[in-house]
CSV table of C-alpha atoms in Angstrom, one decimal:
chain,number,residue,atom,x,y,z
M,263,GLN,CA,108.4,81.7,100.5
M,264,VAL,CA,109.1,85.3,101.3
M,265,GLN,CA,107.3,86.7,104.3
M,266,LEU,CA,107.4,90.2,105.8
M,267,VAL,CA,105.4,90.4,108.9
M,268,GLU,CA,104.7,93.7,110.5
M,269,SER,CA,103.7,94.2,114.1
M,270,GLY,CA,103.4,97.0,116.7
M,271,GLY,CA,100.6,99.0,115.3
M,272,GLY,CA,97.7,100.2,117.3
M,273,LEU,CA,95.9,103.2,118.8
M,274,VAL,CA,98.0,106.0,120.3
M,275,GLN,CA,97.2,109.5,121.5
M,276,PRO,CA,98.7,112.5,119.7
M,277,GLY,CA,102.2,113.1,121.0
M,278,GLY,CA,102.7,109.5,121.8
M,279,SER,CA,105.2,106.9,120.5
M,280,LEU,CA,105.0,103.6,118.8
M,281,ARG,CA,107.7,101.1,117.6
M,282,LEU,CA,106.9,99.0,114.6
M,283,SER,CA,108.7,95.8,113.8
M,284,CYS,CA,109.0,93.8,110.5
M,285,ALA,CA,110.4,90.3,110.6
M,286,ALA,CA,111.6,89.0,107.3
M,287,SER,CA,112.0,85.4,106.2
M,288,GLY,CA,112.7,83.6,102.9
M,289,ILE,CA,115.2,86.2,101.8
M,290,ILE,CA,118.9,86.8,102.3
M,291,PHE,CA,118.2,89.8,104.5
M,292,SER,CA,121.7,91.3,104.3
M,293,LEU,CA,121.3,91.7,100.5
M,294,TYR,CA,118.1,93.8,100.8
M,295,THR,CA,117.3,97.5,101.3
M,296,MET,CA,114.4,97.5,103.8
M,297,GLY,CA,111.9,100.2,104.2
M,298,TRP,CA,108.6,101.4,105.6
M,299,TYR,CA,105.9,102.9,103.6
M,300,ARG,CA,102.4,104.1,104.6
M,301,GLN,CA,99.0,104.6,103.1
M,302,ALA,CA,96.5,106.9,104.7
M,303,PRO,CA,92.8,106.6,103.9
M,304,GLY,CA,92.0,108.0,100.5
M,305,LYS,CA,95.7,108.6,99.7
M,306,GLU,CA,98.5,106.9,97.8
M,307,ARG,CA,101.2,104.9,99.4
M,308,GLU,CA,104.2,107.0,100.3
M,309,LEU,CA,107.7,106.5,101.5
M,310,VAL,CA,108.4,106.7,105.2
M,311,ALA,CA,112.0,105.6,105.4
M,312,THR,CA,114.5,103.1,104.0
M,313,ILE,CA,117.7,101.5,105.3
M,314,THR,CA,120.3,99.8,103.1
M,315,SER,CA,122.2,96.7,103.9
M,316,GLY,CA,125.1,98.9,105.0
M,317,GLY,CA,122.9,101.0,107.3
M,318,SER,CA,122.4,104.1,105.2
M,319,THR,CA,119.1,105.7,105.8
M,320,ASN,CA,116.7,107.8,103.9
M,321,TYR,CA,113.6,109.6,105.2
M,322,ALA,CA,110.6,111.4,103.9
M,323,ASP,CA,111.5,115.1,104.5
M,324,SER,CA,108.3,115.7,106.5
M,325,LEU,CA,109.2,112.9,109.0
M,326,LYS,CA,112.9,113.6,109.7
M,327,GLY,CA,113.5,114.1,113.4
M,328,ARG,CA,110.4,112.2,114.5
M,329,PHE,CA,110.8,108.7,113.0
M,330,THR,CA,113.9,106.5,113.1
M,331,ILE,CA,114.4,103.4,111.1
M,332,SER,CA,116.9,100.7,112.2
M,333,ARG,CA,117.7,97.1,111.3
M,334,ASP,CA,119.0,94.0,113.1
M,335,ASN,CA,120.6,91.7,110.6
M,336,ALA,CA,121.0,89.0,113.2
M,337,LYS,CA,117.3,88.9,113.7
M,338,ASN,CA,116.2,89.6,110.1
M,339,THR,CA,114.1,92.5,111.5
M,340,ILE,CA,113.7,96.2,110.9
M,341,TYR,CA,112.1,98.7,113.2
M,342,LEU,CA,110.5,102.0,113.0
M,343,GLN,CA,110.5,104.2,116.1
M,344,MET,CA,107.8,106.8,115.8
M,345,ASN,CA,107.8,109.7,118.3
M,346,GLY,CA,105.6,112.8,118.5
M,347,LEU,CA,102.8,111.1,116.6
M,348,LYS,CA,100.2,113.3,114.9
M,349,SER,CA,96.8,112.6,113.6
M,350,GLU,CA,98.1,112.8,110.1
M,351,ASP,CA,100.4,109.9,110.8
M,352,THR,CA,97.3,107.6,110.9
M,353,ALA,CA,97.8,105.1,108.2
M,354,VAL,CA,98.5,101.5,107.4
M,355,TYR,CA,102.3,101.0,107.6
M,356,TYR,CA,103.9,98.5,105.2
M,357,CYS,CA,107.2,96.8,105.3
M,358,ASN,CA,109.2,96.6,102.0
M,359,ALA,CA,112.2,94.6,100.9
M,360,LYS,CA,114.1,95.4,97.7
M,361,ALA,CA,117.0,93.4,96.6
M,362,GLU,CA,120.2,95.4,96.1
M,363,VAL,CA,121.6,92.9,93.6
M,364,GLY,CA,120.2,90.8,90.8
M,365,TYR,CA,116.8,91.7,89.3
M,366,GLY,CA,115.8,94.0,92.2
M,367,MET,CA,113.1,91.7,93.6
M,368,ASN,CA,110.6,93.7,95.6
M,369,TYR,CA,108.4,92.4,98.4
M,370,TRP,CA,105.7,93.8,100.6
M,371,GLY,CA,104.2,92.9,103.9
M,372,LYS,CA,100.4,93.0,104.6
M,373,GLY,CA,100.7,96.1,106.8
M,374,THR,CA,99.9,97.2,110.3
M,375,LEU,CA,97.4,99.9,111.2
M,376,VAL,CA,98.5,102.9,113.2
M,377,THR,CA,95.8,105.2,114.5
M,378,VAL,CA,96.6,108.4,116.2
M,379,SER,CA,93.6,109.8,118.0
M,380,SER,CA,92.5,111.1,121.4
């Protein structure tokens, strides 16, 4: 059974930092592009960042320079370092795993809430 378990969300003041983690199980982690997406209240889910099995990264243009995605293949875990947080970063952040081979299986975590507020 595939599981993607996010952690690290919470309440942070504007300008602060948070580090999200996503631990994956039930997949061959090294064969998947991993990513973070977010959904703010009343808005559609949007891309935050992705990282391929080879370590190539892709970011939403508006987040470049503030957010950093990374992966640890030995721990089957990805991370999202978020700096300079703004109120508009408030959202539920979801972990995603998409297979790079085969039928492109796609999995989602349940999400972790990030609230940026003073």
